[in-house]
Amino acid sequence: MRTGEGLVFEPYNVMRRPEGLRTLTGLYTFPARRLEQPVDTVRPLIQAKSAPGMGVEVDVRVRSASGAWSEWSISNAGEAVRLPWAGTEVQVRLALVADERGRGPVVHDVKLEGTLEGGTASQESATLATPLTYRIFATREGLVGGTTANGHIIKSYDRFVALPSRRALATKGGSEYQVRVCYPVTGKCTTTSVWDVGPWNTKDDYWNPSSVREMWKTLPQGKPEAQAAYQDGFNGGLDQFGRRPSNPAGIDIADGTFWTDLGMSNNGWVNVTYLWTSGGSTPATGLIIDNNNAVNDTSKGYIALTGTWSASSSTAGYYGSNYLYAATAAASEPATYWFYLPAAATKTIDARWTSGTNRSAAAPYIITNASGTNLATVYKNQQTGGGAWNTLGTWNFPAGWNKVQVSRWATAGYVVIADAIQVR
């Protein structure tokens, strides 16, 4: 939480895991920053008021030339962070770690020193031709009404997953890091975003090779520590926190994904593909309509503007060559993204924007089908989540011209951003 003192740990946002662990870590994500020169090493300089049992960790990621984000690199404050490749756009996230009584540090000042030290692999050689897939035991997350690690309030039949490391934790509402999950019993598969941390461990990025895995470097790549503890007695049969796992889970699945999309009725083994491992964060997978009327495939789509919208490239994180902005007002005057479907289909809609403190905290996205029915109005906080695909929702659309509108009708004194949408 941001206060007059600085950044303060918020105890009411602490996530309570189904295994009984109270994760005493609050996250704060800064907007992405574009640098004049490429860097491959970042050293954070933090001024904070702390006490025993508290701490500040710093996560940094870098964007590739193709627009994909790397995983978050994690370090304690003051330790240099080596990025997986050199780049000119970076983003920082602070993890405020509280003591066992829920008291956390207060951060007064954050500065970064970036350098280009060489020896870092190029983005192309640092990633794989195809994403990694492993057979993992999955459990249902549930926890409706609770808060995920990225600040999302869990709804009934929600759609997301949790992995036991924040290295692949997407921003709130974001889809930078996605998994494809297949359940062999039903033959169903689905793609969804990583919005939570768990189960069991919180520093077990088991999909990574031992050279970069944060903990449990002696385990084979692709084997969660909880699975090794449960099946093989690894680490004395205990997890990161000294608990004895009651199952070998390496992924938690939200109710809508678990019950509806995969058809699961009980916890079980699934095949998980970690889509960002083929090139940073999750690549675009559907029809993309940019604000300059660029469309990425042969399907038809275009943007139409009502009222006054201006183009800019002053804030980093935009898709394509620039983005549009308009002042909030008591008038809709939307930017309308039209997309054509030759047949009825279920589609997920993502949106991109650039973040800043002058952005609307409740920018309206109006989803309307080809029959003229308003399916939903989704409000997004454009002060955060910039430079990433943020999921608006999934709906059934009929054949014909459907549309997504970015409306200006929001609290006065801000701007709304219309950058790009993705239909997948």
Short mmCIF file of C-alpha atoms in Angstrom, two decimals:
data_model
loop_
_atom_site.label_atom_id
_atom_site.label_comp_id
_atom_site.label_asym_id
_atom_site.label_seq_id
_atom_site.Cartn_x
_atom_site.Cartn_y
_atom_site.Cartn_z
CA MET A 1 0.00 0.00 0.00
CA ARG A 2 1.30 3.46 -0.90
CA THR A 3 1.15 5.96 2.01
CA GLY A 4 2.80 9.22 3.03
CA GLU A 5 5.50 7.12 4.69
CA GLY A 6 6.26 5.10 1.58
CA LEU A 7 5.33 1.57 0.49
CA VAL A 8 3.81 -0.32 3.42
CA PHE A 9 2.92 -4.01 3.73
CA GLU A 10 -0.87 -4.59 3.57
CA PRO A 11 -1.88 -7.36 6.01
CA TYR A 12 -5.44 -7.66 4.66
CA ASN A 13 -4.08 -8.62 1.24
CA VAL A 14 -2.14 -11.59 2.64
CA MET A 15 -3.15 -14.74 0.79
CA ARG A 16 -4.22 -17.76 2.83
CA ARG A 17 -3.22 -20.99 1.11
CA PRO A 18 -5.44 -24.11 1.31
CA GLU A 19 -2.51 -26.02 2.86
CA GLY A 20 -2.66 -23.72 5.89
CA LEU A 21 0.29 -21.47 5.01
CA ARG A 22 -0.14 -17.76 5.46
CA THR A 23 2.07 -16.20 2.80
CA LEU A 24 3.39 -13.03 4.36
CA THR A 25 4.48 -11.28 1.18
CA GLY A 26 2.95 -8.18 -0.38
CA LEU A 27 3.80 -7.25 -3.98
CA TYR A 28 4.05 -3.82 -5.60
CA THR A 29 4.73 -3.54 -9.35
CA PHE A 30 6.18 -0.39 -10.88
CA PRO A 31 5.37 0.66 -14.47
CA ALA A 32 7.80 -0.60 -17.11
CA ARG A 33 10.67 1.76 -17.94
CA ARG A 34 12.36 2.25 -21.30
CA LEU A 35 16.11 2.95 -21.08
CA GLU A 36 18.39 4.84 -23.44
CA GLN A 37 20.93 2.00 -23.54
CA PRO A 38 20.54 -1.79 -23.19
CA VAL A 39 21.37 -3.37 -19.82
CA ASP A 40 21.84 -6.98 -18.72
CA THR A 41 22.53 -6.35 -15.02
CA VAL A 42 20.43 -4.30 -12.59
CA ARG A 43 21.39 -3.39 -9.00
CA PRO A 44 18.50 -2.12 -6.84
CA LEU A 45 19.20 0.47 -4.15
CA ILE A 46 16.48 0.40 -1.50
CA GLN A 47 15.89 2.65 1.51
CA ALA A 48 13.55 0.91 3.92
CA LYS A 49 12.65 0.79 7.60
CA SER A 50 12.70 -2.83 8.70
CA ALA A 51 13.04 -5.13 11.72
CA PRO A 52 14.06 -8.76 12.30
CA GLY A 53 11.89 -11.17 10.33
CA MET A 54 11.04 -8.54 7.71
CA GLY A 55 12.66 -8.02 4.34
CA VAL A 56 12.49 -6.53 0.86
CA GLU A 57 13.09 -8.62 -2.25
CA VAL A 58 13.31 -7.17 -5.75
CA ASP A 59 12.01 -8.82 -8.93
CA VAL A 60 13.19 -7.55 -12.32
CA ARG A 61 12.26 -8.63 -15.82
CA VAL A 62 13.32 -7.51 -19.31
CA ARG A 63 11.36 -7.31 -22.54
CA SER A 64 12.69 -8.85 -25.74
CA ALA A 65 12.67 -7.20 -29.15
CA SER A 66 9.57 -9.26 -30.03
CA GLY A 67 7.67 -7.79 -27.06
CA ALA A 68 7.80 -10.87 -24.79
CA TRP A 69 8.79 -10.54 -21.14
CA SER A 70 11.40 -12.76 -19.51
CA GLU A 71 10.62 -14.48 -16.23
CA TRP A 72 11.10 -12.35 -13.14
CA SER A 73 14.67 -12.51 -11.79
CA ILE A 74 14.60 -12.39 -7.98
CA SER A 75 17.16 -10.98 -5.55
CA ASN A 76 17.41 -9.54 -2.06
CA ALA A 77 17.58 -5.74 -2.02
CA GLY A 78 21.09 -4.54 -2.82
CA GLU A 79 22.10 -7.67 -4.75
CA ALA A 80 22.74 -7.29 -8.46
CA VAL A 81 20.19 -9.02 -10.70
CA ARG A 82 21.56 -10.66 -13.86
CA LEU A 83 18.92 -10.62 -16.60
CA PRO A 84 18.58 -13.54 -19.03
CA TRP A 85 19.27 -11.21 -21.97
CA ALA A 86 20.16 -7.57 -22.59
CA GLY A 87 17.32 -5.14 -23.28
CA THR A 88 16.22 -1.53 -23.15
CA GLU A 89 12.87 -2.04 -21.36
CA VAL A 90 12.74 -3.35 -17.81
CA GLN A 91 10.14 -3.63 -15.07
CA VAL A 92 10.59 -3.86 -11.30
CA ARG A 93 8.40 -5.48 -8.65
CA LEU A 94 8.98 -5.23 -4.89
CA ALA A 95 8.14 -8.10 -2.53
CA LEU A 96 7.64 -6.82 1.03
CA VAL A 97 8.13 -9.74 3.41
CA ALA A 98 6.44 -9.46 6.80
CA ASP A 99 7.33 -11.13 10.09
CA GLU A 100 5.22 -13.85 11.72
CA ARG A 101 3.00 -11.20 13.35
CA GLY A 102 2.14 -9.68 9.97
CA ARG A 103 4.27 -6.57 10.39
CA GLY A 104 6.16 -5.54 7.28
CA PRO A 105 8.85 -3.09 6.20
CA VAL A 106 8.27 0.48 4.97
CA VAL A 107 10.08 1.38 1.73
CA HIS A 108 11.02 5.05 1.34
CA ASP A 109 13.09 5.12 -1.84
CA VAL A 110 13.87 2.80 -4.76
CA LYS A 111 16.65 3.40 -7.29
CA LEU A 112 18.14 1.14 -9.95
CA GLU A 113 21.61 1.02 -11.45
CA GLY A 114 21.71 -0.72 -14.82
CA THR A 115 24.86 -1.86 -16.59
CA LEU A 116 25.82 -3.89 -19.65
CA GLU A 117 28.42 -6.37 -18.42
CA GLY A 118 28.34 -8.79 -21.38
CA GLY A 119 28.31 -12.54 -21.36
CA THR A 120 24.51 -12.74 -21.21
CA ALA A 121 22.94 -14.99 -23.81
CA SER A 122 20.96 -13.40 -26.59
CA GLN A 123 17.19 -13.63 -26.31
CA GLU A 124 17.05 -16.13 -29.16
CA SER A 125 19.58 -18.52 -27.59
CA ALA A 126 18.13 -18.15 -24.09
CA THR A 127 14.77 -19.65 -25.07
CA LEU A 128 13.54 -22.87 -26.62
CA ALA A 129 12.11 -23.71 -30.02
CA THR A 130 9.07 -25.29 -28.33
CA PRO A 131 7.74 -24.69 -24.82
CA LEU A 132 8.38 -27.20 -22.02
CA THR A 133 5.71 -29.74 -21.01
CA TYR A 134 5.64 -31.88 -17.83
CA ARG A 135 3.22 -34.30 -16.17
CA ILE A 136 2.18 -32.63 -12.91
CA PHE A 137 -0.26 -33.47 -10.11
CA ALA A 138 -2.99 -30.81 -9.96
CA THR A 139 -5.27 -29.73 -7.12
CA ARG A 140 -8.33 -27.47 -7.13
CA GLU A 141 -7.66 -24.06 -5.61
CA GLY A 142 -11.16 -22.90 -4.65
CA LEU A 143 -10.78 -20.04 -2.12
CA VAL A 144 -13.64 -18.00 -3.63
CA GLY A 145 -13.55 -14.50 -2.17
CA GLY A 146 -9.86 -14.75 -1.34
CA THR A 147 -7.03 -12.76 -2.90
CA THR A 148 -4.41 -14.22 -5.22
CA ALA A 149 -0.74 -13.29 -5.05
CA ASN A 150 -1.19 -10.72 -7.84
CA GLY A 151 -4.16 -9.05 -6.12
CA HIS A 152 -7.05 -10.68 -8.02
CA ILE A 153 -10.22 -11.35 -5.99
CA ILE A 154 -11.22 -14.96 -6.67
CA LYS A 155 -14.72 -15.40 -8.15
CA SER A 156 -16.96 -18.43 -8.52
CA TYR A 157 -15.87 -20.54 -11.49
CA ASP A 158 -12.78 -18.38 -11.95
CA ARG A 159 -10.11 -19.21 -14.54
CA PHE A 160 -6.41 -19.13 -13.65
CA VAL A 161 -3.70 -21.34 -12.12
CA ALA A 162 -1.13 -21.09 -9.35
CA LEU A 163 2.50 -22.19 -9.67
CA PRO A 164 4.89 -22.46 -6.69
CA SER A 165 7.13 -19.53 -7.70
CA ARG A 166 6.47 -15.88 -8.42
CA ARG A 167 9.04 -15.96 -11.24
CA ALA A 168 6.13 -16.65 -13.59
CA LEU A 169 3.45 -14.63 -11.77
CA ALA A 170 1.51 -12.40 -14.17
CA THR A 171 0.35 -8.93 -13.23
CA LYS A 172 -3.20 -8.49 -11.97
CA GLY A 173 -5.53 -9.36 -14.86
CA GLY A 174 -2.49 -10.02 -17.08
CA SER A 175 -1.61 -12.90 -19.38
CA GLU A 176 2.17 -12.47 -19.71
CA TYR A 177 2.68 -15.99 -18.34
CA GLN A 178 0.25 -18.70 -19.41
CA VAL A 179 0.06 -22.49 -19.25
CA ARG A 180 -1.73 -24.98 -21.45
CA VAL A 181 -3.24 -27.70 -19.26
CA CYS A 182 -4.54 -31.02 -20.63
CA TYR A 183 -6.43 -33.62 -18.58
CA PRO A 184 -6.00 -37.06 -20.21
CA VAL A 185 -9.07 -38.56 -18.47
CA THR A 186 -11.48 -36.24 -20.32
CA GLY A 187 -9.25 -35.34 -23.25
CA LYS A 188 -9.92 -31.65 -22.59
CA CYS A 189 -7.29 -28.89 -22.76
CA THR A 190 -7.36 -25.19 -21.91
CA THR A 191 -5.01 -22.20 -21.82
CA THR A 192 -5.04 -19.82 -18.86
CA SER A 193 -2.86 -17.35 -16.96
CA VAL A 194 -0.71 -17.71 -13.83
CA TRP A 195 -2.29 -15.42 -11.20
CA ASP A 196 -1.31 -17.09 -7.93
CA VAL A 197 1.62 -18.68 -6.08
CA GLY A 198 1.38 -22.25 -4.75
CA PRO A 199 0.78 -25.03 -3.92
CA TRP A 200 3.03 -25.88 -0.96
CA ASN A 201 6.20 -24.02 -1.93
CA THR A 202 6.75 -20.43 -3.07
CA LYS A 203 10.31 -20.61 -4.47
CA ASP A 204 10.10 -23.77 -6.56
CA ASP A 205 10.34 -22.86 -10.26
CA TYR A 206 10.66 -26.56 -11.11
CA TRP A 207 10.22 -26.02 -14.86
CA ASN A 208 13.63 -24.31 -14.96
CA PRO A 209 16.98 -26.15 -15.21
CA SER A 210 19.01 -26.52 -12.01
CA SER A 211 21.40 -23.74 -13.02
CA VAL A 212 18.66 -21.13 -12.58
CA ARG A 213 16.17 -22.92 -10.29
CA GLU A 214 15.76 -20.78 -7.16
CA MET A 215 15.72 -23.71 -4.71
CA TRP A 216 16.08 -27.52 -4.83
CA LYS A 217 18.81 -27.46 -7.48
CA THR A 218 19.52 -31.19 -7.04
CA LEU A 219 16.06 -32.20 -8.27
CA PRO A 220 15.45 -33.14 -11.92
CA GLN A 221 14.02 -30.38 -14.09
CA GLY A 222 10.25 -30.71 -14.24
CA LYS A 223 9.81 -32.37 -10.82
CA PRO A 224 8.17 -30.19 -8.13
CA GLU A 225 9.73 -30.33 -4.68
CA ALA A 226 6.37 -31.24 -3.11
CA GLN A 227 6.19 -34.27 -5.42
CA ALA A 228 9.73 -35.33 -4.49
CA ALA A 229 8.99 -34.88 -0.78
CA TYR A 230 5.68 -36.79 -0.99
CA GLN A 231 6.90 -39.66 -3.20
CA ASP A 232 10.59 -39.99 -2.38
CA GLY A 233 11.04 -38.45 1.07
CA PHE A 234 13.18 -35.64 -0.39
CA ASN A 235 14.11 -32.95 2.14
CA GLY A 236 13.00 -35.29 4.91
CA GLY A 237 9.56 -35.45 3.34
CA LEU A 238 8.99 -31.75 4.06
CA ASP A 239 8.27 -28.71 1.95
CA GLN A 240 9.99 -25.30 2.01
CA PHE A 241 8.20 -24.38 5.26
CA GLY A 242 8.79 -27.63 7.16
CA ARG A 243 5.34 -29.05 6.48
CA ARG A 244 4.67 -32.59 5.26
CA PRO A 245 2.77 -32.37 1.92
CA SER A 246 -0.44 -34.39 1.82
CA ASN A 247 -0.24 -34.65 -1.97
CA PRO A 248 2.44 -34.20 -4.68
CA ALA A 249 0.83 -31.12 -6.26
CA GLY A 250 2.85 -28.77 -8.45
CA ILE A 251 -0.07 -26.70 -9.76
CA ASP A 252 -3.34 -25.34 -8.33
CA ILE A 253 -6.26 -24.81 -10.74
CA ALA A 254 -9.15 -22.36 -10.21
CA ASP A 255 -12.68 -23.72 -10.21
CA GLY A 256 -13.82 -22.66 -13.68
CA THR A 257 -10.70 -24.09 -15.29
CA PHE A 258 -10.81 -27.22 -13.09
CA TRP A 259 -14.49 -28.15 -13.36
CA THR A 260 -15.72 -26.57 -16.59
CA ASP A 261 -12.77 -26.28 -18.96
CA LEU A 262 -10.98 -29.52 -18.02
CA GLY A 263 -13.92 -31.57 -16.72
CA MET A 264 -12.04 -32.60 -13.58
CA SER A 265 -14.01 -33.88 -10.58
CA ASN A 266 -11.04 -34.81 -8.38
CA ASN A 267 -7.40 -33.85 -8.05
CA GLY A 268 -5.27 -35.68 -10.60
CA TRP A 269 -2.37 -35.78 -13.02
CA VAL A 270 -2.36 -33.32 -15.91
CA ASN A 271 0.04 -32.36 -18.68
CA VAL A 272 1.19 -28.75 -18.31
CA THR A 273 2.89 -26.73 -21.05
CA TYR A 274 4.68 -23.59 -19.80
CA LEU A 275 4.07 -21.39 -22.82
CA TRP A 276 6.47 -18.56 -21.96
CA THR A 277 9.47 -20.92 -22.02
CA SER A 278 9.49 -20.75 -25.82
CA GLY A 279 10.35 -17.05 -25.89
CA GLY A 280 9.76 -15.05 -22.73
CA SER A 281 6.16 -14.35 -21.83
CA THR A 282 3.17 -15.82 -23.62
CA PRO A 283 3.23 -14.85 -27.30
CA ALA A 284 0.16 -13.52 -29.07
CA THR A 285 -2.04 -16.44 -30.10
CA GLY A 286 -5.09 -14.90 -31.76
CA LEU A 287 -6.36 -12.10 -33.94
CA ILE A 288 -4.73 -8.81 -32.90
CA ILE A 289 -6.18 -5.43 -33.85
CA ASP A 290 -3.82 -2.55 -33.12
CA ASN A 291 -4.85 1.08 -32.69
CA ASN A 292 -3.41 1.96 -36.11
CA ASN A 293 -5.72 -0.58 -37.83
CA ALA A 294 -2.98 -3.20 -38.21
CA VAL A 295 -4.35 -6.76 -38.14
CA ASN A 296 -2.02 -9.73 -37.65
CA ASP A 297 -3.76 -12.33 -39.84
CA THR A 298 -6.23 -12.70 -42.68
CA SER A 299 -9.28 -12.48 -40.41
CA LYS A 300 -10.95 -9.11 -40.70
CA GLY A 301 -10.83 -6.48 -37.98
CA TYR A 302 -10.47 -2.74 -37.66
CA ILE A 303 -10.73 0.16 -35.19
CA ALA A 304 -13.14 3.09 -35.48
CA LEU A 305 -12.91 6.27 -33.38
CA THR A 306 -15.62 8.54 -32.02
CA GLY A 307 -14.68 11.86 -30.43
CA THR A 308 -11.14 13.10 -29.93
CA TRP A 309 -8.35 10.52 -29.58
CA SER A 310 -4.65 11.33 -29.85
CA ALA A 311 -1.67 9.11 -30.70
CA SER A 312 1.45 8.91 -28.53
CA SER A 313 4.56 6.81 -27.99
CA SER A 314 5.87 8.62 -24.90
CA THR A 315 5.13 5.80 -22.43
CA ALA A 316 6.83 2.42 -22.89
CA GLY A 317 4.94 -0.85 -23.24
CA TYR A 318 2.72 -0.18 -26.24
CA TYR A 319 1.96 -2.72 -28.96
CA GLY A 320 3.10 -1.77 -32.45
CA SER A 321 4.25 1.78 -33.11
CA ASN A 322 2.13 3.81 -30.65
CA TYR A 323 -1.12 3.96 -28.67
CA LEU A 324 -4.19 6.21 -28.43
CA TYR A 325 -5.39 8.22 -25.46
CA ALA A 326 -8.39 10.40 -24.65
CA ALA A 327 -9.41 12.45 -21.62
CA THR A 328 -12.11 10.97 -19.41
CA ALA A 329 -15.49 12.68 -19.67
CA ALA A 330 -19.22 12.13 -19.13
CA ALA A 331 -19.46 10.85 -22.70
CA SER A 332 -18.70 7.43 -24.13
CA GLU A 333 -17.16 8.49 -27.48
CA PRO A 334 -15.40 5.11 -27.69
CA ALA A 335 -12.55 3.59 -29.60
CA THR A 336 -14.30 0.59 -31.17
CA TYR A 337 -12.44 -2.58 -32.16
CA TRP A 338 -14.54 -4.56 -34.66
CA PHE A 339 -13.74 -8.22 -35.35
CA TYR A 340 -15.42 -10.64 -37.74
CA LEU A 341 -16.22 -14.28 -36.97
CA PRO A 342 -17.31 -16.50 -39.89
CA ALA A 343 -19.08 -18.85 -37.44
CA ALA A 344 -20.25 -18.73 -33.84
CA ALA A 345 -17.40 -19.35 -31.39
CA THR A 346 -16.29 -18.96 -27.78
CA LYS A 347 -13.54 -16.35 -27.63
CA THR A 348 -11.34 -14.82 -24.95
CA ILE A 349 -10.65 -11.09 -25.26
CA ASP A 350 -7.38 -9.52 -24.07
CA ALA A 351 -6.46 -5.84 -24.06
CA ARG A 352 -3.21 -3.91 -23.89
CA TRP A 353 -2.47 -0.42 -22.59
CA THR A 354 0.43 1.60 -21.24
CA SER A 355 0.40 2.35 -17.52
CA GLY A 356 0.80 5.65 -15.67
CA THR A 357 -0.56 7.53 -12.68
CA ASN A 358 -2.68 9.73 -14.97
CA ARG A 359 -4.56 6.69 -16.34
CA SER A 360 -8.09 5.80 -15.32
CA ALA A 361 -8.34 3.26 -12.50
CA ALA A 362 -11.62 2.00 -14.01
CA ALA A 363 -11.39 2.23 -17.80
CA PRO A 364 -14.60 0.73 -19.28
CA TYR A 365 -14.36 -2.02 -21.90
CA ILE A 366 -17.79 -2.72 -23.43
CA ILE A 367 -18.24 -6.15 -25.06
CA THR A 368 -21.08 -6.32 -27.61
CA ASN A 369 -21.95 -9.21 -29.92
CA ALA A 370 -23.01 -9.14 -33.55
CA SER A 371 -26.68 -9.16 -32.53
CA GLY A 372 -26.23 -5.91 -30.65
CA THR A 373 -26.41 -7.53 -27.19
CA ASN A 374 -24.18 -6.01 -24.54
CA LEU A 375 -22.43 -9.05 -23.05
CA ALA A 376 -20.49 -7.20 -20.35
CA THR A 377 -18.78 -3.99 -19.30
CA VAL A 378 -15.38 -4.75 -17.77
CA TYR A 379 -13.51 -2.08 -15.80
CA LYS A 380 -9.70 -2.20 -15.84
CA ASN A 381 -7.16 -0.25 -13.79
CA GLN A 382 -4.85 1.19 -16.44
CA GLN A 383 -2.50 2.61 -13.79
CA THR A 384 -1.00 -0.91 -13.62
CA GLY A 385 -0.64 -3.89 -15.96
CA GLY A 386 0.83 -1.92 -18.85
CA GLY A 387 2.84 -3.57 -21.60
CA ALA A 388 1.05 -6.92 -21.27
CA TRP A 389 -2.04 -8.74 -22.51
CA ASN A 390 -4.72 -8.35 -19.82
CA THR A 391 -7.68 -10.71 -20.01
CA LEU A 392 -11.11 -9.08 -20.12
CA GLY A 393 -13.07 -12.34 -20.15
CA THR A 394 -14.47 -15.19 -22.27
CA TRP A 395 -17.82 -15.04 -24.09
CA ASN A 396 -19.88 -16.86 -26.71
CA PHE A 397 -20.05 -14.79 -29.90
CA PRO A 398 -22.30 -15.35 -32.93
CA ALA A 399 -21.11 -15.17 -36.52
CA GLY A 400 -20.67 -11.66 -37.87
CA TRP A 401 -19.15 -8.40 -36.70
CA ASN A 402 -18.66 -8.28 -32.94
CA LYS A 403 -16.99 -5.43 -31.08
CA VAL A 404 -14.98 -4.30 -28.06
CA GLN A 405 -15.25 -0.61 -27.13
CA VAL A 406 -12.93 1.42 -24.92
CA SER A 407 -15.13 4.13 -23.44
CA ARG A 408 -14.08 7.53 -22.06
CA TRP A 409 -16.91 7.52 -19.50
CA ALA A 410 -14.93 7.37 -16.26
CA THR A 411 -13.94 9.62 -13.35
CA ALA A 412 -12.83 13.01 -14.65
CA GLY A 413 -9.22 14.15 -14.51
CA TYR A 414 -7.60 11.10 -16.13
CA VAL A 415 -7.07 9.55 -19.56
CA VAL A 416 -8.05 6.17 -20.99
CA ILE A 417 -5.72 4.23 -23.30
CA ALA A 418 -6.69 2.33 -26.45
CA ASP A 419 -3.69 0.30 -27.65
CA ALA A 420 -4.59 -3.15 -28.97
CA ILE A 421 -6.96 -6.05 -28.41
CA GLN A 422 -6.49 -9.78 -28.97
CA VAL A 423 -9.28 -12.23 -29.83
CA ARG A 424 -8.31 -15.84 -29.17
#
